[in-house]
Coordinates of C-alpha atoms in Angstrom, one line a residue:
Chain Q
M1066 CA 89.3 162.8 19.9
S1067 CA 92.2 160.9 18.7
T1068 CA 91.6 158.2 16.2
L1069 CA 92.6 155.4 18.7
T1070 CA 89.5 157.0 21.1
K1071 CA 87.0 156.8 17.7
I1072 CA 88.1 153.2 16.8
L1073 CA 87.6 152.1 20.0
V1074 CA 84.0 153.9 19.9
V1075 CA 83.0 152.3 16.8
L1076 CA 83.9 148.5 18.1
L1077 CA 82.1 148.9 21.4
S1078 CA 79.5 149.9 19.7
L1079 CA 79.0 147.7 16.9
F1080 CA 80.4 145.0 19.8
S1081 CA 77.5 146.3 21.9
I1082 CA 74.6 145.7 18.9
F1083 CA 76.1 142.7 18.3
L1084 CA 75.5 141.5 21.9
C1085 CA 72.4 142.3 21.9
G1086 CA 71.1 141.0 19.1
M1087 CA 72.1 137.6 20.4
M1088 CA 71.2 138.5 24.2
V1089 CA 67.1 139.1 22.1
A1090 CA 67.5 135.9 19.9
F1091 CA 68.6 134.0 22.7
V1092 CA 66.1 135.0 25.2
G1093 CA 63.1 135.2 22.5
S1094 CA 63.7 131.4 21.7
T1095 CA 64.1 130.4 25.2
K1096 CA 61.1 128.4 26.7
N1097 CA 59.5 128.8 30.0
F1098 CA 61.5 125.6 31.5
K1099 CA 59.1 126.8 34.9
S1100 CA 55.7 126.1 33.4
Q1101 CA 57.2 122.9 31.8
F1102 CA 58.8 121.6 35.2
E1103 CA 55.5 122.5 36.9
E1104 CA 53.7 120.4 33.9
Q1105 CA 56.2 117.4 34.6
R1106 CA 56.1 117.7 38.1
K1107 CA 51.9 117.2 38.3
L1108 CA 53.1 114.7 35.2
A1109 CA 55.5 113.1 37.2
Q1110 CA 52.6 113.3 40.7
Y1111 CA 49.5 111.9 38.7
A1112 CA 52.3 109.2 37.1
Q1113 CA 53.1 108.7 41.0
A1114 CA 49.5 108.0 42.0
E1115 CA 48.7 106.1 38.7
L1116 CA 51.7 104.1 40.2
T1117 CA 50.3 103.6 43.1
K1118 CA 47.2 102.6 41.7
K1119 CA 48.7 100.0 39.9
D1120 CA 50.1 98.8 42.7
E1121 CA 47.5 98.3 45.1
L1122 CA 45.5 97.3 41.6
F1123 CA 48.6 95.2 41.4
N1124 CA 48.7 93.8 45.2
T1125 CA 44.4 93.1 44.7
Q1126 CA 44.9 91.0 41.9
A1127 CA 48.1 89.5 42.9
F1128 CA 46.3 88.4 45.8
K1129 CA 43.1 87.0 43.8
Y1130 CA 45.4 85.2 41.2
K1131 CA 47.1 83.5 44.6
E1132 CA 44.0 82.0 45.5
L1133 CA 42.7 81.4 42.4
E1134 CA 46.5 79.6 42.1
N1135 CA 45.5 78.0 45.0
R1136 CA 42.1 76.8 44.4
L1137 CA 43.1 75.7 40.9
Q1138 CA 46.2 73.7 42.7
E1139 CA 43.4 71.9 45.0
T1140 CA 41.6 71.4 41.9
I1141 CA 44.8 69.9 39.6
T1142 CA 45.5 67.8 43.0
A1143 CA 41.7 66.7 43.6
L1144 CA 41.6 65.9 39.3
E1145 CA 45.0 63.9 40.1
T1146 CA 43.5 61.8 42.7
D1147 CA 40.6 61.6 40.4
K1148 CA 42.8 60.9 37.8
N1149 CA 44.3 57.8 39.5
Q1150 CA 41.7 56.5 40.8
L1151 CA 40.3 56.7 37.0
V1152 CA 43.6 55.0 35.9
A1153 CA 43.0 52.5 38.6
D1154 CA 39.3 52.0 37.7
L1155 CA 40.6 51.5 34.1
R1156 CA 43.4 49.1 34.8
N1157 CA 40.7 47.3 36.9
A1158 CA 38.0 47.3 33.7
Q1159 CA 40.4 46.1 31.1
R1160 CA 41.4 43.2 33.4
D1161 CA 37.9 42.5 33.9
S1162 CA 37.4 42.9 30.0
D1163 CA 40.1 40.3 29.4
Q1164 CA 39.0 38.2 32.1
Y1165 CA 35.1 37.7 29.8
Q1166 CA 37.0 38.1 27.0
A1167 CA 38.7 35.0 28.1
Q1168 CA 35.7 33.3 29.2
A1169 CA 33.7 34.6 26.1
D1170 CA 36.1 32.8 24.6
S1171 CA 35.6 29.8 26.0
W1172 CA 31.5 30.2 26.0
K1173 CA 31.6 30.8 22.0
G1174 CA 33.6 26.9 22.1
V1175 CA 31.1 25.4 24.4
M1176 CA 28.7 26.7 22.2
T1177 CA 30.2 25.8 19.5
G1178 CA 29.8 22.0 21.1
F1179 CA 26.0 22.7 22.1
E1180 CA 25.1 24.3 18.7
Q1181 CA 27.0 20.7 17.0
S1182 CA 25.0 18.6 19.2
V1183 CA 21.6 20.6 18.9
R1184 CA 21.7 20.4 15.1
N1185 CA 22.9 16.2 16.0
L1186 CA 19.6 16.2 17.7
Q1187 CA 17.7 18.2 15.3
A1188 CA 18.4 15.4 13.3
S1189 CA 18.0 12.9 15.7
L1190 CA 14.9 14.4 16.5
Q1191 CA 13.7 14.6 12.8
Q1192 CA 14.4 11.2 12.4
T1193 CA 12.4 9.8 15.0
Q1194 CA 9.6 12.4 14.4
Q1195 CA 9.3 10.8 10.9
Q1196 CA 9.3 6.9 12.7
L1197 CA 6.9 8.7 15.1
D1198 CA 4.1 9.6 12.1
T1199 CA 5.5 5.9 10.7
A1200 CA 4.0 4.3 13.8
R1201 CA 0.9 6.6 14.1
S1202 CA -0.3 5.7 10.4
Q1203 CA 0.2 2.4 11.5
R1204 CA -1.0 2.8 14.8
I1205 CA -4.5 3.9 13.3
T1206 CA -4.6 1.3 10.7
D1207 CA -3.6 -1.1 13.6
Q1208 CA -6.9 0.6 15.9
K1209 CA -8.8 0.1 12.7
D1210 CA -8.2 -3.7 12.5
L1211 CA -8.6 -4.3 16.0
N1212 CA -12.2 -2.0 15.8
Q1213 CA -13.2 -4.8 13.4
I1214 CA -11.6 -7.6 15.4
T1215 CA -13.5 -6.2 18.8
A1216 CA -16.4 -6.0 16.6
E1217 CA -15.9 -9.0 15.3
L1218 CA -15.2 -10.9 18.8
H1219 CA -18.4 -9.7 20.9
A1220 CA -20.4 -10.5 18.1
K1221 CA -19.0 -14.2 18.2
I1222 CA -19.1 -13.8 22.4
V1223 CA -22.6 -12.8 22.3
Q1224 CA -23.0 -15.9 20.0
L1225 CA -20.9 -18.5 21.9
Q1226 CA -23.2 -16.6 25.0
S1227 CA -26.0 -17.8 23.3
M1228 CA -25.3 -21.1 22.3
E1229 CA -24.1 -21.7 26.3
A1230 CA -27.8 -20.4 27.1
E1231 CA -29.1 -22.6 24.7
R1232 CA -26.9 -25.4 25.7
R1233 CA -28.2 -24.7 29.3
R1234 CA -31.3 -24.4 28.4
L1235 CA -31.7 -28.4 26.6
L1236 CA -29.8 -29.9 29.3
E1237 CA -31.7 -28.7 31.8
Q1238 CA -34.8 -29.9 29.4
K1239 CA -32.8 -33.1 29.3
T1240 CA -32.7 -33.5 33.0
E1241 CA -37.0 -32.5 33.1
L1242 CA -37.6 -35.2 30.3
E1243 CA -34.5 -37.7 32.2
Q1244 CA -37.1 -36.5 35.7
Q1245 CA -40.4 -37.6 33.6
I1246 CA -39.3 -40.3 32.2
S1247 CA -38.4 -41.9 36.1
T1248 CA -41.9 -40.9 36.9
S1249 CA -43.5 -42.0 34.2
S1250 CA -42.9 -45.4 35.4
I1251 CA -45.1 -44.3 38.4
V1252 CA -47.7 -42.0 36.7
P1253 CA -49.7 -42.9 33.9
A1254 CA -48.8 -42.0 30.9
R1255 CA -51.8 -39.9 30.5
E1256 CA -49.7 -37.0 32.2
V1257 CA -47.8 -36.2 28.9
R1258 CA -46.0 -32.5 29.5
V1259 CA -44.7 -30.5 26.3
V1260 CA -41.0 -30.8 26.4
T1261 CA -40.9 -26.9 24.8
Q1262 CA -42.1 -25.5 27.4
P1263 CA -40.0 -22.6 29.0
V1264 CA -37.8 -23.6 32.0
S1265 CA -38.3 -20.4 34.3
T1266 CA -36.2 -21.9 37.3
A1267 CA -32.9 -19.4 35.8
L1268 CA -35.4 -16.2 37.2
P1269 CA -34.3 -14.8 40.4
V1270 CA -36.9 -15.9 42.5
S1271 CA -37.9 -11.7 44.0
P1272 CA -35.8 -8.8 41.5
V1273 CA -33.1 -6.5 42.9
T1274 CA -32.9 -3.5 42.5
A1275 CA -30.2 -0.7 41.5
A1276 CA -29.5 0.5 44.4
H1277 CA -28.9 -3.1 46.1
D1278 CA -24.7 -3.7 46.1
I1279 CA -23.9 -6.7 43.9
R1280 CA -20.5 -8.1 44.7
G1281 CA -18.4 -10.7 42.2
V1282 CA -15.2 -11.5 41.9
V1283 CA -13.6 -11.6 38.2
M1284 CA -13.2 -14.8 36.3
D1285 CA -11.1 -14.1 33.0
V1286 CA -9.7 -11.5 31.8
D1287 CA -10.2 -11.6 27.9
L1288 CA -8.6 -8.6 25.9
T1289 CA -11.3 -5.4 26.2
L1290 CA -14.4 -8.2 27.7
V1291 CA -14.3 -9.7 31.7
Q1292 CA -16.5 -12.3 33.1
L1293 CA -18.0 -11.7 36.6
S1294 CA -19.1 -14.5 38.9
V1295 CA -22.4 -12.7 39.3
G1296 CA -25.8 -13.0 36.8
T1297 CA -29.2 -12.5 36.7
A1298 CA -29.4 -14.9 39.6
D1299 CA -27.6 -12.6 41.7
G1300 CA -29.9 -8.9 39.7
V1301 CA -27.4 -8.5 37.2
R1302 CA -29.0 -6.2 33.9
E1303 CA -27.3 -5.3 30.6
N1304 CA -26.0 -2.1 30.7
M1305 CA -25.3 -1.6 34.7
V1306 CA -21.4 -0.3 35.7
F1307 CA -19.3 -2.8 37.9
H1308 CA -16.2 -1.4 39.8
I1309 CA -13.6 -3.3 39.8
T1310 CA -11.1 -2.8 42.7
R1311 CA -8.2 -4.8 44.2
G1312 CA -8.1 -4.0 47.6
D1313 CA -8.3 -0.5 48.2
Q1314 CA -7.1 0.9 44.7
F1315 CA -9.9 1.0 41.5
L1316 CA -9.1 -0.9 38.9
C1317 CA -11.7 0.1 36.0
D1318 CA -15.5 0.2 35.1
V1319 CA -17.2 -2.5 33.3
V1320 CA -20.0 -2.5 31.4
I1321 CA -22.5 -5.6 31.3
T1322 CA -23.1 -6.5 28.0
N1323 CA -24.2 -9.9 28.2
V1324 CA -26.1 -11.6 31.4
D1325 CA -26.7 -15.2 32.1
I1326 CA -27.7 -16.7 35.1
N1327 CA -25.2 -17.2 37.4
Q1328 CA -22.2 -15.0 35.3
S1329 CA -22.0 -12.0 33.5
A1330 CA -19.2 -10.5 30.4
G1331 CA -18.8 -6.7 30.0
V1332 CA -16.3 -3.9 28.4
L1333 CA -13.7 -2.0 30.3
Q1334 CA -13.9 1.6 31.4
L1335 CA -11.9 4.1 32.4
V1336 CA -9.0 1.5 32.6
Q1337 CA -6.3 2.1 35.0
Q1338 CA -5.0 -0.9 35.6
R1339 CA -5.7 -4.3 33.8
P1340 CA -7.4 -6.8 36.3
R1341 CA -6.6 -10.2 36.8
P1342 CA -9.0 -12.7 38.2
G1343 CA -9.8 -12.6 41.4
D1344 CA -10.1 -9.1 41.7
T1345 CA -13.4 -8.0 43.3
A1346 CA -16.6 -6.4 41.4
S1347 CA -19.4 -4.0 42.9
T1348 CA -21.6 -2.1 41.6
Q1349 CA -20.9 0.5 44.9
L1350 CA -17.7 0.9 46.3
Chain H
M575 CA 97.9 176.6 32.3
A576 CA 95.8 177.2 29.4
K577 CA 92.0 175.4 29.4
K578 CA 92.4 173.2 26.4
I579 CA 88.4 173.7 25.0
T580 CA 87.0 170.7 24.1
A581 CA 84.6 170.1 21.0
A582 CA 83.1 167.6 19.1
T583 CA 84.9 167.4 15.4
S584 CA 81.3 165.6 14.5
D585 CA 78.1 164.0 15.8
V586 CA 78.9 160.5 14.2
Y587 CA 80.5 159.1 17.3
T588 CA 78.2 160.0 19.6
A589 CA 75.1 159.0 17.2
I590 CA 76.9 155.3 17.1
L591 CA 77.4 155.8 21.4
A592 CA 74.4 156.4 21.4
L593 CA 72.7 154.0 19.2
A594 CA 74.7 151.6 21.0
S595 CA 73.3 153.0 24.3
L596 CA 69.8 152.8 23.6
T597 CA 70.5 148.9 22.3
V598 CA 72.0 147.9 25.2
L599 CA 69.0 148.9 27.6
S600 CA 66.1 147.8 25.3
T601 CA 67.9 144.5 25.5
A602 CA 68.1 144.6 29.2
V603 CA 64.5 145.8 29.5
Y604 CA 63.1 142.8 26.9
V605 CA 65.2 140.6 29.2
A606 CA 64.0 141.4 32.4
L607 CA 60.2 141.8 31.3
K608 CA 61.2 137.8 29.9
C609 CA 62.6 136.5 33.2
W610 CA 59.8 138.4 35.7
M611 CA 57.1 137.0 33.2
Y612 CA 58.5 133.5 33.1
Y613 CA 60.3 133.1 36.7
G614 CA 59.1 136.2 38.8
T615 CA 62.5 137.0 39.8
L616 CA 65.3 138.4 37.9
F617 CA 68.6 138.1 39.9
S618 CA 68.0 135.2 41.6
I619 CA 67.1 131.5 40.8
A620 CA 63.9 130.1 39.6
Q621 CA 62.3 128.3 43.3
A622 CA 59.3 126.0 42.6
S623 CA 55.8 126.7 43.7
R624 CA 54.6 124.5 46.6

């Protein structure tokens, strides 16, 4: 064996051992690409299935969102319409508010004038009230004086009427005495009558019942007294009530306080109108 | 012609060649086992399983 052969044998062995070492190291460190490929393919299939599911879910959600968008769009349209209507109502309300505010301002001015007028009226009312109080106090005083004067007047009237009755009785006695004197020239002087004998000619012939209607007329009217044309000869007595009428109209009542033979006098009651001479007086309406 | 007799002058080179051959053989067996275990084939390109 030559030297060159020996060298080639040694080199070939060394290179073979080196190459085998590299091969073992490379193959030992190599991964299982097939199993990794299978895993990656399964992952890809799973991802594809997930993608399909997600796509379906996306489509479903997109459809739902589309419907929701449509509904929201309709809602937005309705709300927009309502908003426009509300804006129009707001403008109308503002216009009405301005108008009412103007009316309120004008009424405020009117009310201020009314308040001033009311103050003036209240002041005049207070003044009138004071005058009324003064007049009432004066009226009370006058009423007292009037009552006193009326009482005195009634007393005087009664005295006057009694004196009138006395005068008439004396006139009748005078007439009777004159008749006696005229007849004494014919009749013997023995037949002398008593001068002071009361005369009964003023008495009525027959008593008049209260139910009998007595009618007369008003002869004279004083402040509170009325003189009637009927007296005891017609059946009139004291405290009898006569109704004074004018045609069909009731005027007042008269309570008889004093009675003479052919006339009577009384005070007014239930005065509706003041009687006048000539009005009708009757005990029954 | 005289027959030339060849005799090994030394067993060192024989041992070296044996060692190299054994190494190459071991490497080939190792690589074959790996390919068979991973891909199920020795000389073709691995196919994806259905």
